[in-house]
Coordinates of C-alpha atoms and ligand atoms in Angstrom, one line a residue:
M128 CA 0.3 0.3 -0.1
K129 CA 2.4 2.6 1.2
T130 CA 4.8 1.6 -2.1
Q131 CA 1.0 2.1 -4.2
L132 CA 0.1 5.6 -2.4
K133 CA 4.1 6.9 -3.6
S134 CA 4.3 6.5 -6.9
M135 CA 0.8 7.9 -6.4
Q136 CA 2.1 11.9 -4.8
A137 CA 5.0 11.7 -7.8
L138 CA 2.2 12.0 -10.0
P139 CA 0.2 14.9 -10.5
P140 CA -3.1 15.9 -10.1
F141 CA -5.8 15.6 -12.7
T142 CA -6.8 18.2 -15.0
L143 CA -10.3 19.6 -15.7
N144 CA -10.2 17.6 -19.3
E145 CA -9.3 14.2 -16.7
R146 CA -11.4 15.2 -13.7
I147 CA -14.5 15.4 -15.8
T148 CA -13.8 12.8 -18.6
H149 CA -13.1 10.5 -15.2
L150 CA -16.7 11.5 -13.9
K151 CA -18.2 11.1 -17.5
N152 CA -16.8 7.4 -17.6
L153 CA -17.7 6.1 -13.6
S154 CA -21.2 7.0 -14.1
K155 CA -21.2 5.4 -17.6
V156 CA -19.8 2.5 -16.1
I157 CA -22.2 2.9 -14.3
K158 CA -25.3 3.1 -15.8
Q159 CA -24.2 -0.4 -17.5
R160 CA -23.6 -2.8 -14.4
Q161 CA -26.7 -1.7 -12.4
A162 CA -28.5 -4.5 -12.4
E163 CA -25.4 -6.1 -11.7
I164 CA -24.5 -3.5 -9.0
I165 CA -27.8 -4.2 -7.3
S166 CA -27.9 -8.2 -7.5
T167 CA -24.4 -8.7 -6.2
I168 CA -25.6 -5.6 -3.1
S169 CA -28.6 -8.4 -2.5
E170 CA -26.3 -11.2 -2.3
D171 CA -24.2 -10.2 0.5
F172 CA -27.2 -8.3 2.6
S173 CA -29.3 -12.0 1.4
H174 CA -31.7 -9.7 0.3
R175 CA -31.3 -5.8 0.1
S176 CA -34.8 -5.0 -1.4
E177 CA -33.6 -3.7 -5.6
H178 CA -35.8 0.1 -6.0
E179 CA -33.6 0.4 -2.1
S180 CA -30.8 0.2 -3.9
L181 CA -31.5 1.5 -7.4
L182 CA -32.5 4.6 -5.1
A183 CA -29.7 4.6 -2.7
E184 CA -26.7 3.2 -4.9
V185 CA -26.9 3.8 -8.0
M186 CA -29.3 7.2 -8.3
V187 CA -27.8 9.3 -5.4
C188 CA -24.4 8.8 -7.4
L189 CA -26.1 9.3 -11.5
D190 CA -27.2 12.8 -10.1
E191 CA -23.9 13.8 -7.9
I192 CA -21.9 12.6 -11.2
N193 CA -24.0 15.2 -13.3
Y194 CA -24.7 17.8 -10.5
T195 CA -20.6 18.3 -10.7
L196 CA -20.1 18.2 -13.9
K197 CA -22.8 20.7 -14.3
Q198 CA -21.1 22.9 -11.5
I199 CA -17.4 21.9 -12.0
K200 CA -16.0 23.9 -13.9
Q201 CA -16.9 27.4 -12.0
W202 CA -15.7 25.0 -8.7
V203 CA -12.1 25.1 -10.1
R204 CA -11.9 29.0 -11.0
A205 CA -9.7 30.5 -8.7
K206 CA -12.6 33.2 -6.7
T207 CA -11.0 36.9 -6.5
W208 CA -10.7 38.4 -2.8
H209 CA -10.5 41.6 -2.9
A210 CA -7.8 43.4 -0.2
D211 CA -8.1 45.0 2.7
W212 CA -7.9 49.1 1.6
K213 CA -4.4 50.0 3.4
F214 CA -3.0 47.7 0.8
F215 CA -4.5 49.5 -2.2
P216 CA -4.5 48.3 -5.3
S217 CA -3.3 44.7 -5.1
K218 CA -5.6 42.1 -5.0
C219 CA -6.1 38.3 -3.3
S220 CA -7.5 35.2 -4.3
I221 CA -8.0 31.9 -3.1
T222 CA -7.2 29.6 -5.5
P223 CA -8.9 25.5 -5.0
Q224 CA -5.6 23.2 -5.5
P225 CA -5.9 19.7 -5.5
K226 CA -4.6 17.5 -2.3
G227 CA -2.6 14.7 -3.3
V228 CA -4.1 11.4 -2.6
V229 CA -6.8 11.1 -0.2
G230 CA -8.3 7.7 0.8
I231 CA -11.6 7.0 1.0
M232 CA -12.4 4.3 3.8
A233 CA -16.6 2.5 3.2
P234 CA -19.1 1.0 6.0
W235 CA -20.9 -2.3 4.9
N236 CA -25.1 0.1 4.7
Y237 CA -24.1 1.6 1.2
P238 CA -21.6 -0.7 0.1
F239 CA -21.4 1.4 -3.5
N240 CA -22.7 4.4 -2.8
L241 CA -20.5 5.2 0.4
V242 CA -17.5 4.3 -1.6
V243 CA -18.6 6.2 -5.1
G244 CA -20.2 9.5 -3.0
P245 CA -16.6 10.3 -1.7
L246 CA -14.9 9.4 -5.3
I247 CA -16.6 11.7 -6.9
A248 CA -16.0 15.3 -5.0
A249 CA -11.9 13.5 -4.5
I250 CA -12.5 13.4 -8.6
A251 CA -14.0 16.6 -9.0
A252 CA -11.0 18.0 -6.8
G253 CA -8.5 16.7 -9.4
N254 CA -7.3 14.0 -6.4
R255 CA -5.7 10.9 -6.7
V256 CA -7.8 8.3 -4.7
M257 CA -7.5 4.7 -2.4
I258 CA -10.9 3.1 -1.3
K259 CA -10.7 1.0 1.4
P260 CA -14.8 -0.6 0.5
S261 CA -16.6 -3.0 3.9
E262 CA -14.9 -6.6 4.4
I263 CA -19.2 -6.7 5.7
T264 CA -19.6 -6.5 2.0
P265 CA -17.3 -8.2 0.1
K266 CA -19.2 -9.2 -3.1
T267 CA -19.8 -5.6 -3.6
A268 CA -16.0 -4.7 -2.8
S269 CA -14.9 -7.0 -5.1
L270 CA -17.7 -5.3 -7.7
T271 CA -16.2 -1.6 -7.1
Q272 CA -12.9 -3.0 -7.5
T273 CA -13.3 -4.1 -11.3
L274 CA -15.4 -1.7 -11.9
M275 CA -13.1 1.2 -10.8
A276 CA -10.3 -1.1 -12.9
E277 CA -11.7 -0.1 -16.1
V278 CA -12.3 2.7 -15.5
F279 CA -9.3 4.4 -14.3
S280 CA -5.9 3.0 -14.4
A281 CA -4.5 1.9 -10.6
D282 CA -2.1 5.0 -10.5
E283 CA -5.2 6.9 -10.9
V284 CA -7.5 4.4 -7.9
Y285 CA -6.8 2.3 -6.3
V286 CA -9.0 -0.3 -4.1
V287 CA -7.9 -2.0 -1.8
L288 CA -9.7 -4.8 -0.3
G289 CA -9.6 -6.4 3.6
G290 CA -10.5 -6.2 6.8
A291 CA -9.7 -4.1 10.3
E292 CA -6.1 -5.3 10.5
V293 CA -6.0 -3.6 6.4
A294 CA -8.6 -0.7 8.2
N295 CA -6.2 1.0 10.2
E296 CA -2.5 0.0 8.0
F297 CA -4.8 2.5 4.9
S298 CA -5.6 4.7 7.8
G299 CA -2.2 5.6 8.9
L300 CA -0.5 5.8 6.0
P301 CA 0.5 9.2 5.1
L302 CA -2.4 10.7 3.0
D303 CA -3.1 13.9 2.1
H304 CA -6.6 13.1 2.9
I305 CA -9.2 10.3 4.3
L306 CA -12.6 10.7 3.9
F307 CA -13.4 7.7 6.4
T308 CA -17.2 6.7 7.1
G309 CA -18.2 3.9 9.8
S310 CA -19.2 4.5 13.3
T311 CA -18.1 6.5 15.9
Q312 CA -15.8 4.2 17.5
V313 CA -14.1 2.8 14.5
G314 CA -13.3 6.7 13.5
K315 CA -11.6 7.6 16.6
I316 CA -8.9 5.2 15.7
I317 CA -9.3 6.4 12.6
M318 CA -8.5 9.8 13.6
R319 CA -5.8 8.8 16.1
N320 CA -3.9 7.0 13.2
A321 CA -4.4 9.5 11.0
S322 CA -2.5 12.1 13.4
E323 CA 1.1 10.3 12.7
N324 CA 1.1 11.7 9.2
L325 CA -1.2 14.9 10.5
T326 CA -3.6 13.7 7.9
P327 CA -6.9 15.6 7.0
L328 CA -9.9 14.0 7.4
T329 CA -13.8 14.3 6.6
L330 CA -15.9 11.7 9.4
E331 CA -18.7 10.5 8.9
L332 CA -20.2 9.1 11.5
G333 CA -22.8 7.5 13.5
G334 CA -24.7 8.0 16.4
K335 CA -29.1 7.7 17.5
S336 CA -30.8 10.4 15.4
P337 CA -33.9 12.0 16.9
V338 CA -37.0 11.7 16.4
L339 CA -38.8 14.9 17.6
I340 CA -43.5 15.3 17.3
G341 CA -44.7 18.1 17.8
D342 CA -48.1 18.4 19.9
D343 CA -49.6 20.9 16.5
Y344 CA -48.6 18.8 13.6
N345 CA -51.0 15.8 12.1
I346 CA -49.6 12.4 14.0
D347 CA -50.8 9.9 10.2
K348 CA -48.9 12.4 7.9
A349 CA -45.3 12.4 10.8
A350 CA -45.4 8.1 11.4
K351 CA -45.9 7.8 7.5
S352 CA -42.6 9.2 6.8
I353 CA -41.0 8.2 10.0
V354 CA -41.9 3.9 9.0
A355 CA -40.4 5.3 5.7
G356 CA -37.6 6.6 6.9
K357 CA -36.8 3.1 9.5
W358 CA -37.5 1.1 7.9
F359 CA -35.9 1.7 5.1
N360 CA -32.7 -0.7 4.1
A361 CA -34.5 -2.4 7.6
G362 CA -33.6 -0.2 9.7
Q363 CA -29.2 0.7 8.3
T364 CA -29.0 3.8 7.4
C365 CA -26.7 6.5 9.7
L366 CA -29.3 8.6 9.3
A367 CA -32.5 6.2 10.7
P368 CA -34.6 8.0 13.1
D369 CA -33.5 6.6 16.1
Y370 CA -35.5 7.2 18.4
I371 CA -39.3 9.1 19.3
L372 CA -39.6 11.3 21.2
I373 CA -44.1 12.1 21.3
D374 CA -46.1 13.7 24.3
A375 CA -48.0 11.3 27.1
A376 CA -51.1 11.8 25.6
R377 CA -50.3 11.5 21.8
Q378 CA -48.4 7.9 22.2
D379 CA -51.1 6.0 21.4
E380 CA -52.1 6.8 18.8
L381 CA -48.8 7.0 17.3
I382 CA -48.5 2.9 18.1
E383 CA -51.6 2.9 16.0
H384 CA -50.8 4.9 13.5
L385 CA -47.2 3.6 13.3
K386 CA -48.6 -0.1 12.8
K387 CA -50.4 0.9 10.6
H388 CA -48.1 2.4 7.8
I389 CA -45.7 -0.2 8.4
N390 CA -47.8 -3.3 7.8
K391 CA -49.0 -1.3 4.5
A392 CA -45.5 -0.3 4.3
F393 CA -43.7 -3.8 4.4
P394 CA -46.6 -6.6 4.5
K395 CA -45.2 -9.9 5.5
P396 CA -41.6 -9.0 6.2
D397 CA -40.4 -12.3 5.6
D398 CA -41.3 -12.8 2.6
N399 CA -41.6 -9.5 1.2
P400 CA -39.2 -8.0 -1.7
D401 CA -39.1 -4.8 -0.2
Y402 CA -38.0 -5.5 3.0
S403 CA -34.4 -6.1 3.1
C404 CA -32.7 -8.2 5.3
V405 CA -30.2 -7.4 8.3
V406 CA -26.8 -7.4 6.7
N407 CA -25.3 -10.5 8.2
P408 CA -26.0 -13.0 11.5
R409 CA -24.0 -11.6 13.9
H410 CA -26.2 -7.6 13.8
H411 CA -29.0 -10.4 13.5
Q412 CA -27.9 -11.8 16.8
R413 CA -26.7 -7.8 18.2
L414 CA -30.0 -6.4 16.9
T415 CA -32.5 -9.7 19.5
D416 CA -29.5 -8.4 21.7
L417 CA -31.3 -5.5 21.6
L418 CA -34.7 -6.4 23.2
D419 CA -33.0 -8.4 25.8
G420 CA -34.7 -7.2 29.2
I421 CA -37.3 -5.4 28.4
D422 CA -40.8 -6.1 29.4
E423 CA -42.8 -8.1 26.2
Q424 CA -45.7 -5.6 27.0
Q425 CA -43.6 -3.2 25.5
I426 CA -43.0 -4.5 22.3
Y427 CA -44.8 -4.7 19.2
Q428 CA -43.5 -7.4 16.1
L429 CA -45.1 -7.0 13.3
G430 CA -45.3 -9.7 11.0
K431 CA -42.8 -13.1 11.7
A432 CA -38.6 -12.1 13.3
G433 CA -38.5 -15.9 12.0
D434 CA -34.3 -17.4 12.2
S435 CA -33.6 -15.7 8.2
R436 CA -31.8 -12.4 8.1
K437 CA -34.4 -11.1 8.3
M438 CA -35.8 -8.6 11.1
A439 CA -39.5 -7.8 11.8
P440 CA -40.5 -4.3 12.1
T441 CA -40.1 -3.4 15.6
L442 CA -41.9 -0.6 18.1
V443 CA -40.1 -0.5 22.0
V444 CA -42.6 1.1 24.2
N445 CA -40.9 3.3 26.8
P446 CA -37.5 0.7 26.8
P447 CA -35.4 2.5 30.0
T448 CA -32.8 4.9 29.7
S449 CA -30.4 3.0 30.7
H450 CA -31.0 0.3 28.6
P451 CA -28.3 -0.3 25.5
L452 CA -31.3 0.0 23.9
M453 CA -31.2 4.2 24.9
Q454 CA -27.3 4.1 25.0
N455 CA -25.8 2.8 21.5
E456 CA -26.9 3.3 18.1
I457 CA -29.8 0.9 16.4
F458 CA -28.9 0.3 13.4
G459 CA -31.8 -1.5 13.0
P460 CA -35.9 -2.6 12.5
I461 CA -36.2 -1.3 16.5
L462 CA -38.0 1.6 16.6
P463 CA -38.5 3.0 21.0
I464 CA -40.9 5.6 21.3
I465 CA -40.2 8.1 24.6
T466 CA -42.6 9.9 26.3
T467 CA -42.5 13.1 27.2
E468 CA -44.4 15.8 29.4
N469 CA -43.3 18.6 27.0
L470 CA -41.4 20.9 24.1
S471 CA -38.7 21.8 26.9
E472 CA -37.9 18.4 28.0
S473 CA -36.9 16.7 24.8
I474 CA -34.7 19.3 24.1
D475 CA -33.4 19.0 27.8
F476 CA -33.5 15.2 26.5
I477 CA -31.4 15.9 22.8
N478 CA -28.9 18.1 24.6
A479 CA -27.9 15.1 27.3
R480 CA -27.2 12.8 25.3
D481 CA -24.6 13.0 22.0
K482 CA -24.9 15.1 19.1
P483 CA -27.1 13.4 16.4
L484 CA -26.0 13.4 12.5
T485 CA -29.7 14.2 12.0
L486 CA -32.8 16.0 13.7
Y487 CA -36.6 15.0 12.9
L488 CA -38.8 17.5 14.1
F489 CA -42.6 17.6 12.5
S490 CA -44.4 20.1 13.0
N491 CA -45.0 23.6 11.7
R492 CA -45.8 26.0 14.4
R493 CA -43.7 29.0 13.8
E494 CA -42.0 29.0 17.0
T495 CA -41.4 25.3 17.8
I496 CA -38.9 25.2 14.1
K497 CA -37.3 28.3 15.4
T498 CA -36.9 26.8 19.6
I499 CA -35.5 23.8 17.9
K500 CA -33.4 25.5 15.1
E501 CA -32.1 27.9 17.7
Q502 CA -31.3 25.1 21.0
T503 CA -30.4 22.4 19.4
Q504 CA -27.7 20.7 17.3
S505 CA -27.6 17.8 15.3
G506 CA -25.8 17.9 11.7
S507 CA -28.1 18.3 9.8
L508 CA -32.6 19.4 10.8
S509 CA -34.6 17.6 8.6
I510 CA -38.6 19.2 9.6
N511 CA -41.3 17.4 8.6
E512 CA -40.0 14.5 6.4
T513 CA -37.4 11.4 6.7
L514 CA -33.8 10.6 5.0
V515 CA -34.8 13.0 1.5
H516 CA -32.5 15.8 2.5
F517 CA -29.5 13.6 1.4
A518 CA -30.6 13.5 -1.4
Q519 CA -30.7 17.0 -1.9
K520 CA -27.7 18.1 -4.4
G521 CA -25.7 20.9 -3.8
L522 CA -26.7 20.5 0.2
P523 CA -23.1 19.3 2.4
F524 CA -24.0 16.0 4.8
G525 CA -21.8 15.9 7.6
G526 CA -22.1 15.5 11.3
I527 CA -21.2 17.5 15.1
G528 CA -18.8 15.9 17.6
H529 CA -19.5 12.6 18.2
S530 CA -21.5 11.8 14.5
G531 CA -19.1 13.8 12.6
M532 CA -16.4 16.5 12.0
G533 CA -16.2 18.5 8.3
S534 CA -19.4 17.5 4.8
Y535 CA -19.7 16.8 1.4
H536 CA -21.6 17.1 -1.8
G537 CA -21.6 19.2 -4.3
Y538 CA -19.3 22.3 -3.7
Q539 CA -18.4 21.6 -0.1
G540 CA -17.2 17.9 -1.6
F541 CA -14.9 19.6 -3.5
V542 CA -13.4 22.4 -1.3
S543 CA -13.1 19.2 2.0
M544 CA -11.0 17.5 -1.7
S545 CA -9.2 20.2 -2.0
H546 CA -7.1 22.6 -1.0
M547 CA -8.5 26.4 -1.1
K548 CA -5.1 28.6 -1.1
S549 CA -5.0 31.6 0.3
V550 CA -3.0 33.7 -2.6
Y551 CA -1.2 37.7 -2.2
Y552 CA -0.4 39.3 -5.2
Q553 CA 1.2 43.1 -4.1
S554 CA 0.8 45.3 -6.6
K555 CA 3.9 47.5 -8.3
I556 CA 2.3 50.5 -5.9
N557 CA 3.1 50.0 -3.0
F558 CA 2.7 51.6 0.4
N559 CA 3.8 48.9 2.4
D560 CA 6.5 50.4 3.5
M561 CA 5.2 53.5 6.0
V562 CA 4.5 51.3 8.6
R563 CA 8.0 49.6 8.1
A564 CA 10.7 50.9 9.8
P565 CA 12.7 53.0 10.0
I566 CA 9.8 55.4 11.9
T567 CA 9.9 58.3 11.7
Q568 CA 7.8 60.7 12.9
F569 CA 5.8 61.2 9.4
K570 CA 5.7 57.2 9.3
E571 CA 4.4 56.7 13.1
K572 CA 1.9 59.8 12.3
F573 CA 0.5 57.9 9.1
I574 CA 0.7 54.3 11.4
A575 CA -1.9 56.5 14.2
M576 CA -4.5 57.3 10.4
I577 CA -4.5 54.0 9.9
N578 CA -5.1 53.7 13.4
R579 CA -9.1 53.2 13.2
Ligands
NAD129 P1 -17.3 0.5 11.3 O1 -16.6 1.3 11.9 O2 -17.2 -0.9 11.8 O3 -16.2 0.5 9.9 C1 -15.9 1.1 8.2 C2 -15.3 0.7 8.2 O4 -14.0 1.0 9.0 C3 -14.7 -0.2 6.7 O5 -14.3 0.1 6.3 C4 -13.8 -1.0 7.8 O6 -12.7 -2.0 7.4 C5 -13.5 -0.2 9.0 N1 -12.5 -0.5 10.5 C6 -13.5 -1.6 11.4 N2 -13.1 -2.0 12.2 C7 -11.9 -1.5 12.3 C8 -10.7 -1.4 13.2 N3 -11.0 -2.1 14.7 N4 -10.1 -0.3 13.0 C9 -9.8 0.2 11.4 N5 -10.1 0.6 10.9 C10 -11.3 -0.6 11.3 O7 -19.2 1.2 10.6 P2 -19.9 0.0 9.4 O8 -19.8 -1.3 11.1 O9 -18.9 -0.2 8.5 O10 -21.1 0.8 9.6 C11 -21.7 1.5 10.4 C12 -21.8 2.8 11.7 O11 -21.1 3.5 9.9 C13 -22.3 3.4 11.5 O12 -22.6 3.4 12.7 C14 -23.7 4.0 11.3 O13 -24.5 5.3 11.7 C15 -22.3 5.1 9.9 N6 -22.4 5.3 8.7 C16 -22.6 7.3 8.2 C17 -22.7 7.5 7.7 C18 -22.5 8.6 7.6 O14 -22.7 9.7 6.1 N7 -22.3 9.4 8.2 C19 -23.7 6.8 6.1 C20 -23.7 5.1 6.6 C21 -22.7 5.0 7.6

């Protein structure tokens, strides 16, 4: 890996024309091979809904490439920055420069999108790229390697396969930037490894994304959106709703509407092609264990849980906050519902925990929206809908605190993968001597005059 990186670092960054060609070729291969991409992911998962893969692995990437191709000529241009009047008529600019070789480390839950999304940003910014896909979805990792080799030479984009040991070595390489997507726990290891080389990082992590339902909002509408967002990919989404906060008076109504919409969207989950599997038996066991110690009367499982890799959509009413279900990111089809007295108690509940990747608010009341915007912190805030903020072209995506550091998508991805170099051009007319030693009486007066 080290030798490969060295040889890539010795080569020049991509020109604008090369970037455009690479992105177009990438788009072409994704389009040509989309059926294979979808079926391979499904093999890795035992079963992954075809439409979920089409929407969240293929379409999102093609959209991002199209958007980037439309914008890139503007992004690469140096931007004029006005010099301070004291230095008139000098000039400044902000000139984006490729960082060099970017390392991309990806998780298994959207194993194609979370490689290709960061790759688009890295290439748009002119970087060569090394990729470490997740070992938990090995068939997709191997297909990714094949597809990359069809579009790029090994010195342009290089894919390394392997598990945690390889990932450890990878993150310790003197890369020029790392974009890591994965768990908060592993994110800390990656940051430690990268610090050895002072490699800058974008950390796209996870956490518990809360849903807050305001007392003004239509429960049926909220439940419909929550069901779509929570059980997409069987809850294995970094920004899936992790738990719901609602006032006690409306809890029963919410449970009824959630049940209704689950039964409508995913009837008979065990053999419903629209409902995805849990990625592997280890995660299935982890999720099953998460229900240990909870009174059966607090659990509603909608459909057969079975021994298969599918786990039925599951609601848990008011689990203790000290229970593992409320301590760790769930990352599966279980949704706890917590009752609070009022908005202020819900805000305190959220603020007492790590800053989430996304906060979902259901309310049309301006005052409530303003309060949540101002009094909570989260990577993103999504009002009256789940998940789709991820797919907004050009809208930066990233966490804060334990849910991540930095962001990407659109121009923000380009900026994260570029060095935004400040350039100063001294004009021939130069008054700078007026503040430099030897300081005469005249200069002293001049300094006093400009000191305002
Ligand atoms: P993970 O952290 O276990 O793995 C991610 C990557 O880290 C993989 O490439 C893996 O090989 C590597 N890795 C694993 N253990 C390692 C170790 N000990 N040392 C060094 N590298 C190691 O994450 P995961 O289970 O694949 O994915 C789930 C997590 O990712 C969830 O927390 C989810 O919220 C998060 N996620 C975040 C986003 C986002 O955009 N913010 C998107 C998807 C998933």
